[in-house]
PDB file of C-alpha atoms in Angstrom:
ATOM      1  CA  MET A   1      -2.939-230.675 -86.966  1.00 43.00           C
ATOM      2  CA  ASN A   2      -1.351-228.044 -84.000  1.00 48.00           C
ATOM      3  CA  LYS A   3      -4.397-226.070 -84.375  1.00 47.00           C
ATOM      4  CA  GLU A   4      -5.080-223.859 -81.289  1.00 48.00           C
ATOM      5  CA  SER A   5      -8.676-225.548 -79.200  1.00 47.00           C
ATOM      6  CA  VAL A   6     -11.647-222.690 -79.516  1.00 46.00           C
ATOM      7  CA  PHE A   7     -11.539-223.594 -75.650  1.00 47.00           C
ATOM      8  CA  SER A   8      -8.320-221.972 -74.806  1.00 45.00           C
ATOM      9  CA  ALA A   9      -8.447-218.978 -73.008  1.00 46.00           C
ATOM     10  CA  GLU A  10      -6.415-216.410 -75.439  1.00 45.00           C
ATOM     11  CA  HIS A  11      -9.607-217.980 -77.170  1.00 44.00           C
ATOM     12  CA  ASP A  12     -11.975-217.299 -74.881  1.00 44.00           C
ATOM     13  CA  ILE A  13     -10.018-213.489 -74.102  1.00 44.00           C
ATOM     14  CA  ASP A  14     -10.378-212.641 -78.083  1.00 44.00           C
ATOM     15  CA  ASN A  15     -14.263-213.294 -78.534  1.00 44.00           C
ATOM     16  CA  THR A  16     -14.880-210.981 -75.328  1.00 44.00           C
ATOM     17  CA  THR A  17     -12.657-208.087 -76.419  1.00 43.00           C
ATOM     18  CA  ASN A  18     -14.257-209.023 -80.405  1.00 43.00           C
ATOM     19  CA  SER A  19     -17.382-208.665 -79.296  1.00 42.00           C
ATOM     20  CA  GLN A  20     -17.413-205.887 -76.686  1.00 44.00           C
ATOM     21  CA  SER A  21     -15.891-203.715 -79.600  1.00 42.00           C
ATOM     22  CA  SER A  22     -19.072-204.668 -81.899  1.00 42.00           C
ATOM     23  CA  ILE A  23     -21.550-203.322 -78.850  1.00 43.00           C
ATOM     24  CA  GLN A  24     -19.760-200.352 -79.034  1.00 44.00           C
ATOM     25  CA  LYS A  25     -19.517-199.861 -82.811  1.00 43.00           C
ATOM     26  CA  LYS A  26     -22.977-199.905 -82.752  1.00 47.00           C
ATOM     27  CA  GLY A  27     -23.641-197.483 -79.638  1.00 49.00           C
ATOM     28  CA  SER A  28     -25.078-199.395 -77.521  1.00 53.00           C
ATOM     29  CA  ALA A  29     -22.772-198.077 -74.624  1.00 59.00           C
ATOM     30  CA  PRO A  30     -24.925-195.302 -73.787  1.00 65.00           C
ATOM     31  CA  LYS A  31     -27.973-197.855 -73.500  1.00 69.00           C
ATOM     32  CA  ASP A  32     -26.096-200.009 -70.870  1.00 74.00           C
ATOM     33  CA  GLU A  33     -25.166-196.121 -68.288  1.00 74.00           C
ATOM     34  CA  GLU A  34     -29.146-195.715 -69.175  1.00 75.00           C
ATOM     35  CA  LYS A  35     -29.749-199.392 -68.093  1.00 70.00           C
ATOM     36  CA  TYR A  36     -27.284-198.445 -64.998  1.00 66.00           C
ATOM     37  CA  GLU A  37     -29.366-195.452 -64.145  1.00 67.00           C
ATOM     38  CA  THR A  38     -32.474-197.449 -64.018  1.00 68.00           C
ATOM     39  CA  ILE A  39     -31.795-200.035 -62.041  1.00 63.00           C
ATOM     40  CA  LYS A  40     -29.638-197.571 -59.488  1.00 61.00           C
ATOM     41  CA  GLU A  41     -33.288-195.665 -58.959  1.00 62.00           C
ATOM     42  CA  ILE A  42     -35.132-199.263 -59.193  1.00 64.00           C
ATOM     43  CA  GLU A  43     -32.690-199.852 -55.998  1.00 59.00           C
ATOM     44  CA  SER A  44     -32.962-196.912 -54.490  1.00 58.00           C
ATOM     45  CA  ASP A  45     -36.952-196.615 -54.643  1.00 63.00           C
ATOM     46  CA  TYR A  46     -36.336-200.396 -53.085  1.00 64.00           C
ATOM     47  CA  ASN A  47     -34.509-198.791 -50.064  1.00 63.00           C
ATOM     48  CA  LEU A  48     -37.295-195.722 -49.727  1.00 69.00           C
ATOM     49  CA  SER A  49     -39.956-199.174 -48.996  1.00 87.00           C
ATOM     50  CA  LYS A  50     -38.413-199.320 -45.538  1.00 94.00           C
ATOM     51  CA  PRO A  51     -39.897-196.752 -42.168  1.00 96.00           C
ATOM     52  CA  ARG A  52     -37.544-194.229 -41.971  1.00 95.00           C
ATOM     53  CA  ARG A  53     -36.809-191.784 -38.849  1.00 96.00           C
ATOM     54  CA  ILE A  54     -37.378-188.358 -39.358  1.00 97.00           C
ATOM     55  CA  LEU A  55     -35.699-186.001 -36.364  1.00 96.00           C
ATOM     56  CA  ILE A  56     -37.162-181.889 -36.712  1.00 96.00           C
ATOM     57  CA  ARG A  57     -35.002-178.972 -34.402  1.00 95.00           C
ATOM     58  CA  ALA A  58     -36.781-176.239 -33.915  1.00 94.00           C
ATOM     59  CA  ARG A  59     -36.160-173.463 -31.622  1.00 94.00           C
ATOM     60  CA  ILE A  60     -39.817-171.957 -30.364  1.00 89.00           C
ATOM     61  CA  ILE A  61     -39.856-167.918 -30.855  1.00 89.00           C
ATOM     62  CA  PRO A  62     -41.913-166.665 -27.766  1.00 82.00           C
ATOM     63  CA  LYS A  63     -44.989-164.302 -29.376  1.00 80.00           C
TER      64      LYS A  63
ATOM     65  CA  MET B   1     -56.154-210.804 -53.158  1.00 67.00           C
ATOM     66  CA  LYS B   2     -58.559-210.682 -55.780  1.00 66.00           C
ATOM     67  CA  ASN B   3     -60.606-207.546 -54.392  1.00 80.00           C
ATOM     68  CA  ILE B   4     -58.807-204.421 -53.606  1.00 83.00           C
ATOM     69  CA  ARG B   5     -61.045-201.020 -54.547  1.00 82.00           C
ATOM     70  CA  ILE B   6     -59.529-198.339 -55.640  1.00 80.00           C
ATOM     71  CA  LYS B   7     -61.995-195.982 -55.642  1.00 78.00           C
ATOM     72  CA  LYS B   8     -61.691-193.774 -52.403  1.00 76.00           C
ATOM     73  CA  ARG B   9     -64.996-193.179 -49.928  1.00 82.00           C
ATOM     74  CA  ALA B  10     -65.307-189.693 -48.144  1.00 85.00           C
ATOM     75  CA  ARG B  11     -64.599-191.389 -44.737  1.00 93.00           C
ATOM     76  CA  ILE B  12     -61.464-193.943 -43.306  1.00 96.00           C
ATOM     77  CA  SER B  13     -62.371-197.106 -43.744  1.00 96.00           C
ATOM     78  CA  GLN B  14     -61.731-200.296 -42.192  1.00 97.00           C
ATOM     79  CA  GLY B  15     -59.318-201.754 -44.648  1.00 96.00           C
ATOM     80  CA  ASP B  16     -57.422-199.276 -46.300  1.00 97.00           C
ATOM     81  CA  ILE B  17     -53.837-198.873 -47.793  1.00 96.00           C
ATOM     82  CA  TYR B  18     -52.449-195.219 -46.840  1.00 96.00           C
ATOM     83  CA  LYS B  19     -48.814-194.918 -47.779  1.00 95.00           C
ATOM     84  CA  ASP B  20     -46.404-192.327 -46.419  1.00 96.00           C
ATOM     85  CA  VAL B  21     -48.336-192.416 -42.786  1.00 97.00           C
ATOM     86  CA  GLU B  22     -46.475-190.409 -39.602  1.00 97.00           C
ATOM     87  CA  PHE B  23     -46.402-191.648 -36.145  1.00 97.00           C
ATOM     88  CA  ILE B  24     -44.307-189.468 -33.569  1.00 97.00           C
ATOM     89  CA  GLU B  25     -41.941-190.811 -31.479  1.00 97.00           C
ATOM     90  CA  TYR B  26     -41.623-188.018 -29.197  1.00 97.00           C
ATOM     91  CA  ALA B  27     -41.887-184.301 -29.707  1.00 96.00           C
ATOM     92  CA  ILE B  28     -40.152-182.336 -26.669  1.00 96.00           C
ATOM     93  CA  GLU B  29     -39.122-179.043 -25.427  1.00 94.00           C
ATOM     94  CA  LYS B  30     -36.227-178.200 -23.712  1.00 91.00           C
ATOM     95  CA  THR B  31     -34.186-175.062 -23.094  1.00 91.00           C
ATOM     96  CA  GLY B  32     -36.655-173.054 -25.884  1.00 92.00           C
ATOM     97  CA  VAL B  33     -35.604-175.682 -28.526  1.00 95.00           C
ATOM     98  CA  ILE B  34     -38.602-178.729 -29.620  1.00 95.00           C
ATOM     99  CA  GLU B  35     -37.444-181.686 -31.077  1.00 97.00           C
ATOM    100  CA  ILE B  36     -39.939-183.957 -32.437  1.00 97.00           C
ATOM    101  CA  SER B  37     -38.697-187.553 -33.584  1.00 97.00           C
ATOM    102  CA  LYS B  38     -41.160-189.632 -36.363  1.00 97.00           C
ATOM    103  CA  ILE B  39     -40.932-191.951 -38.506  1.00 98.00           C
ATOM    104  CA  VAL B  40     -42.640-192.027 -41.483  1.00 97.00           C
ATOM    105  CA  PHE B  41     -44.039-195.359 -42.286  1.00 97.00           C
ATOM    106  CA  PRO B  42     -44.397-196.477 -46.903  1.00 96.00           C
ATOM    107  CA  PHE B  43     -47.998-198.256 -46.019  1.00 96.00           C
ATOM    108  CA  VAL B  44     -50.095-198.600 -43.921  1.00 97.00           C
ATOM    109  CA  VAL B  45     -53.518-200.717 -43.070  1.00 98.00           C
ATOM    110  CA  VAL B  46     -56.270-199.148 -40.697  1.00 98.00           C
ATOM    111  CA  LEU B  47     -57.464-202.047 -37.898  1.00 98.00           C
ATOM    112  CA  THR B  48     -60.784-199.940 -36.376  1.00 97.00           C
ATOM    113  CA  GLN B  49     -63.665-201.468 -36.918  1.00 96.00           C
ATOM    114  CA  ASP B  50     -65.650-199.902 -39.853  1.00 95.00           C
ATOM    115  CA  CYS B  51     -69.197-199.100 -37.957  1.00 95.00           C
ATOM    116  CA  ASP B  52     -66.036-197.258 -35.188  1.00 96.00           C
ATOM    117  CA  LEU B  53     -65.212-194.806 -37.833  1.00 96.00           C
ATOM    118  CA  ASN B  54     -68.498-195.076 -39.478  1.00 94.00           C
ATOM    119  CA  HIS B  55     -70.030-193.532 -36.275  1.00 93.00           C
ATOM    120  CA  ASP B  56     -67.268-191.309 -35.729  1.00 94.00           C
ATOM    121  CA  TYR B  57     -67.137-189.691 -39.402  1.00 93.00           C
ATOM    122  CA  THR B  58     -70.694-189.474 -39.035  1.00 90.00           C
ATOM    123  CA  VAL B  59     -70.264-187.340 -35.493  1.00 89.00           C
ATOM    124  CA  ARG B  60     -67.784-185.803 -36.824  1.00 87.00           C
ATOM    125  CA  TRP B  61     -68.248-183.893 -40.212  1.00 81.00           C
ATOM    126  CA  ALA B  62     -71.359-184.834 -41.436  1.00 74.00           C
ATOM    127  CA  ARG B  63     -74.305-182.407 -40.525  1.00 70.00           C
ATOM    128  CA  ASN B  64     -76.299-184.629 -39.426  1.00 67.00           C
ATOM    129  CA  GLY B  65     -74.175-185.017 -36.150  1.00 61.00           C
ATOM    130  CA  GLY B  66     -76.442-185.993 -33.542  1.00 71.00           C
ATOM    131  CA  SER B  67     -76.611-183.752 -29.762  1.00 77.00           C
ATOM    132  CA  ASN B  68     -73.393-185.122 -28.417  1.00 83.00           C
ATOM    133  CA  HIS B  69     -69.714-186.640 -29.593  1.00 86.00           C
ATOM    134  CA  ASP B  70     -70.598-189.894 -27.537  1.00 90.00           C
ATOM    135  CA  LYS B  71     -69.171-191.468 -30.583  1.00 91.00           C
ATOM    136  CA  LYS B  72     -66.246-189.586 -31.607  1.00 93.00           C
ATOM    137  CA  ILE B  73     -62.604-191.801 -31.236  1.00 96.00           C
ATOM    138  CA  ILE B  74     -60.207-190.390 -30.655  1.00 95.00           C
ATOM    139  CA  SER B  75     -57.876-192.326 -32.895  1.00 97.00           C
ATOM    140  CA  VAL B  76     -57.689-194.956 -35.673  1.00 98.00           C
ATOM    141  CA  ILE B  77     -55.416-198.160 -35.424  1.00 98.00           C
ATOM    142  CA  VAL B  78     -53.542-198.878 -38.202  1.00 98.00           C
ATOM    143  CA  ALA B  79     -49.987-201.430 -38.971  1.00 98.00           C
ATOM    144  CA  PRO B  80     -47.612-201.269 -40.962  1.00 98.00           C
ATOM    145  CA  LEU B  81     -47.247-203.508 -44.562  1.00 97.00           C
ATOM    146  CA  TYR B  82     -43.282-204.183 -44.498  1.00 96.00           C
ATOM    147  CA  ASN B  83     -42.107-205.399 -48.247  1.00 94.00           C
ATOM    148  CA  ALA B  84     -41.897-209.356 -48.031  1.00 94.00           C
ATOM    149  CA  GLU B  85     -38.612-209.926 -49.553  1.00 92.00           C
ATOM    150  CA  HIS B  86     -37.242-207.356 -46.721  1.00 93.00           C
ATOM    151  CA  VAL B  87     -39.059-208.940 -44.196  1.00 95.00           C
ATOM    152  CA  TYR B  88     -37.199-212.161 -45.190  1.00 95.00           C
ATOM    153  CA  LYS B  89     -33.898-211.077 -45.054  1.00 94.00           C
ATOM    154  CA  GLY B  90     -34.950-209.423 -41.675  1.00 95.00           C
ATOM    155  CA  GLU B  91     -33.813-205.784 -42.892  1.00 94.00           C
ATOM    156  CA  HIS B  92     -37.036-204.236 -43.086  1.00 95.00           C
ATOM    157  CA  LEU B  93     -35.850-201.713 -40.625  1.00 96.00           C
ATOM    158  CA  SER B  94     -32.654-200.902 -41.255  1.00 94.00           C
ATOM    159  CA  GLU B  95     -33.219-197.729 -41.951  1.00 93.00           C
ATOM    160  CA  LEU B  96     -34.484-197.415 -38.115  1.00 95.00           C
ATOM    161  CA  GLY B  97     -30.941-198.859 -36.900  1.00 95.00           C
ATOM    162  CA  MET B  98     -33.352-202.521 -36.154  1.00 96.00           C
ATOM    163  CA  THR B  99     -32.223-206.102 -37.232  1.00 96.00           C
ATOM    164  CA  MET B 100     -34.816-208.170 -37.170  1.00 96.00           C
ATOM    165  CA  ALA B 101     -35.087-212.098 -36.885  1.00 96.00           C
ATOM    166  CA  GLU B 102     -34.489-213.806 -40.273  1.00 96.00           C
ATOM    167  CA  ILE B 103     -37.481-216.056 -42.193  1.00 96.00           C
ATOM    168  CA  GLU B 104     -36.372-218.114 -44.805  1.00 96.00           C
ATOM    169  CA  LYS B 105     -38.073-217.934 -47.627  1.00 94.00           C
ATOM    170  CA  GLY B 106     -37.720-221.148 -49.276  1.00 94.00           C
ATOM    171  CA  LYS B 107     -38.001-223.331 -46.007  1.00 95.00           C
ATOM    172  CA  THR B 108     -41.489-224.121 -43.588  1.00 97.00           C
ATOM    173  CA  PRO B 109     -41.142-220.368 -42.110  1.00 96.00           C
ATOM    174  CA  GLY B 110     -41.604-218.955 -45.303  1.00 96.00           C
ATOM    175  CA  LYS B 111     -44.030-221.047 -46.700  1.00 97.00           C
ATOM    176  CA  THR B 112     -46.277-221.010 -43.076  1.00 97.00           C
ATOM    177  CA  LEU B 113     -45.828-216.565 -43.669  1.00 97.00           C
ATOM    178  CA  ARG B 114     -47.228-216.500 -46.789  1.00 97.00           C
ATOM    179  CA  GLN B 115     -50.058-218.664 -45.764  1.00 97.00           C
ATOM    180  CA  ASN B 116     -50.916-216.743 -42.833  1.00 97.00           C
ATOM    181  CA  GLN B 117     -50.386-219.551 -40.396  1.00 97.00           C
ATOM    182  CA  THR B 118     -48.025-216.925 -38.480  1.00 97.00           C
ATOM    183  CA  PRO B 119     -49.791-215.692 -35.346  1.00 97.00           C
ATOM    184  CA  ARG B 120     -47.870-212.270 -35.899  1.00 97.00           C
ATOM    185  CA  TYR B 121     -47.819-211.290 -39.536  1.00 98.00           C
ATOM    186  CA  HIS B 122     -50.390-211.559 -42.303  1.00 98.00           C
ATOM    187  CA  TYR B 123     -49.282-211.668 -46.157  1.00 97.00           C
ATOM    188  CA  LEU B 124     -50.892-209.515 -48.973  1.00 95.00           C
ATOM    189  CA  GLU B 125     -50.494-210.027 -52.360  1.00 93.00           C
ATOM    190  CA  PHE B 126     -51.451-207.235 -54.377  1.00 91.00           C
ATOM    191  CA  PRO B 127     -52.893-207.246 -58.142  1.00 89.00           C
ATOM    192  CA  THR B 128     -50.865-205.257 -60.684  1.00 84.00           C
ATOM    193  CA  ASN B 129     -53.171-201.909 -60.806  1.00 85.00           C
ATOM    194  CA  VAL B 130     -51.961-201.354 -57.410  1.00 88.00           C
ATOM    195  CA  PRO B 131     -48.440-200.384 -57.248  1.00 85.00           C
ATOM    196  CA  ILE B 132     -47.907-202.609 -53.986  1.00 89.00           C
ATOM    197  CA  VAL B 133     -44.947-205.503 -53.869  1.00 89.00           C
ATOM    198  CA  SER B 134     -46.166-208.587 -52.285  1.00 92.00           C
ATOM    199  CA  SER B 135     -45.960-207.155 -48.277  1.00 94.00           C
ATOM    200  CA  VAL B 136     -45.893-208.311 -44.894  1.00 96.00           C
ATOM    201  CA  ILE B 137     -48.568-206.717 -42.480  1.00 98.00           C
ATOM    202  CA  ASP B 138     -46.548-207.102 -38.906  1.00 97.00           C
ATOM    203  CA  PHE B 139     -48.960-207.186 -36.146  1.00 98.00           C
ATOM    204  CA  LYS B 140     -46.646-206.491 -33.626  1.00 97.00           C
ATOM    205  CA  HIS B 141     -46.118-202.980 -34.706  1.00 98.00           C
ATOM    206  CA  TYR B 142     -49.398-201.554 -34.380  1.00 98.00           C
ATOM    207  CA  PHE B 143     -49.670-197.759 -33.950  1.00 98.00           C
ATOM    208  CA  THR B 144     -52.435-195.057 -33.404  1.00 98.00           C
ATOM    209  CA  VAL B 145     -52.672-192.121 -35.711  1.00 98.00           C
ATOM    210  CA  ASN B 146     -55.014-188.487 -35.504  1.00 97.00           C
ATOM    211  CA  VAL B 147     -58.261-189.477 -37.609  1.00 96.00           C
ATOM    212  CA  GLU B 148     -58.434-185.386 -38.572  1.00 95.00           C
ATOM    213  CA  TYR B 149     -54.536-185.947 -39.334  1.00 96.00           C
ATOM    214  CA  LEU B 150     -55.898-189.106 -40.824  1.00 97.00           C
ATOM    215  CA  LYS B 151     -58.501-187.946 -42.842  1.00 95.00           C
ATOM    216  CA  LYS B 152     -56.309-184.918 -44.355  1.00 95.00           C
ATOM    217  CA  HIS B 153     -53.603-187.046 -45.661  1.00 96.00           C
ATOM    218  CA  LYS B 154     -56.105-189.433 -47.437  1.00 95.00           C
ATOM    219  CA  LYS B 155     -56.133-186.931 -48.981  1.00 93.00           C
ATOM    220  CA  GLY B 156     -53.503-187.951 -52.067  1.00 92.00           C
ATOM    221  CA  ASN B 157     -52.105-190.561 -50.465  1.00 95.00           C
ATOM    222  CA  PHE B 158     -54.750-193.357 -50.487  1.00 95.00           C
ATOM    223  CA  ILE B 159     -53.501-196.729 -52.487  1.00 94.00           C
ATOM    224  CA  CYS B 160     -56.695-198.887 -52.107  1.00 95.00           C
ATOM    225  CA  GLN B 161     -59.331-200.772 -49.689  1.00 95.00           C
ATOM    226  CA  MET B 162     -59.331-203.957 -49.656  1.00 95.00           C
ATOM    227  CA  GLY B 163     -61.966-206.198 -50.319  1.00 92.00           C
ATOM    228  CA  PRO B 164     -65.081-207.960 -48.105  1.00 91.00           C
ATOM    229  CA  LEU B 165     -63.580-210.453 -46.478  1.00 93.00           C
ATOM    230  CA  TYR B 166     -60.533-209.694 -46.822  1.00 94.00           C
ATOM    231  CA  ARG B 167     -60.493-207.371 -44.502  1.00 93.00           C
ATOM    232  CA  GLU B 168     -62.533-208.578 -42.137  1.00 94.00           C
ATOM    233  CA  ASP B 169     -59.653-211.221 -42.038  1.00 96.00           C
ATOM    234  CA  VAL B 170     -57.098-209.514 -41.461  1.00 97.00           C
ATOM    235  CA  SER B 171     -58.779-207.927 -38.675  1.00 96.00           C
ATOM    236  CA  GLN B 172     -60.292-210.776 -36.950  1.00 97.00           C
ATOM    237  CA  ARG B 173     -55.977-212.078 -37.252  1.00 98.00           C
ATOM    238  CA  PHE B 174     -55.253-209.290 -35.256  1.00 98.00           C
ATOM    239  CA  SER B 175     -58.169-209.483 -32.624  1.00 97.00           C
ATOM    240  CA  SER B 176     -56.951-212.885 -32.231  1.00 97.00           C
ATOM    241  CA  TYR B 177     -52.885-211.708 -32.281  1.00 97.00           C
ATOM    242  CA  LEU B 178     -53.892-209.044 -29.470  1.00 95.00           C
ATOM    243  CA  SER B 179     -55.547-210.949 -27.038  1.00 96.00           C
ATOM    244  CA  ARG B 180     -53.100-214.195 -27.504  1.00 94.00           C
ATOM    245  CA  ILE B 181     -52.093-214.911 -23.781  1.00 94.00           C
ATOM    246  CA  GLY B 182     -48.475-215.481 -22.865  1.00 88.00           C
ATOM    247  CA  LEU B 183     -48.437-218.430 -20.676  1.00 91.00           C
ATOM    248  CA  PRO B 184     -44.416-219.248 -18.843  1.00 93.00           C
ATOM    249  CA  GLU B 185     -42.637-221.105 -19.921  1.00 86.00           C
ATOM    250  CA  GLN B 186     -41.899-224.899 -18.248  1.00 77.00           C
TER     251      GLN B 186
END
């Protein structure tokens, strides 16, 4: 009765690896990338919703 | 806030909310180079009295404008709306290099703010058909905008108008904040 505990670190790592590979097999990785892009877009919008300063310098051309 | 008008009117009205309104900090000319610094506020609310805006519109743009310009106003008072989540963290002016005081969202200061019992701030929540997150008006940051600029800017930048009672509530709280009397500390 020297069974490996299901709560061992190795078991967790194995399962994680397996689950990752199954996701990759299903072709979900690009979807995750899309999600990541969407999150970045939302975050940038979040920053854009703050007041911002614009500085303009222009040379005056005499008529 | 349940009472919101999405349809825009021809004139600027009290309680109107506009996006991307510019505030000119300064414009200086030195040795043939002009430098202009401006702040773009994502959202502002109009605070000027509606009767003043109505009279100004009549004098300025309506055909029956009358014989003089007695009712013309010089500028419109507005106050910025900040993302409430940014306000809690004190980060709403981070793009301007300013750090503001934090307001603990889950504790008394946050609750007091949301109940509109903090004189400086006015908390607003919008229905889902208005593309604005929960926001806070900061009465201390009011500024004025040129009437003609705002009238032109309104086209394409009008978001909504706060409904009756809600806009009067904001106006009344703003005037109350502005007329506060600072007493010396003992």
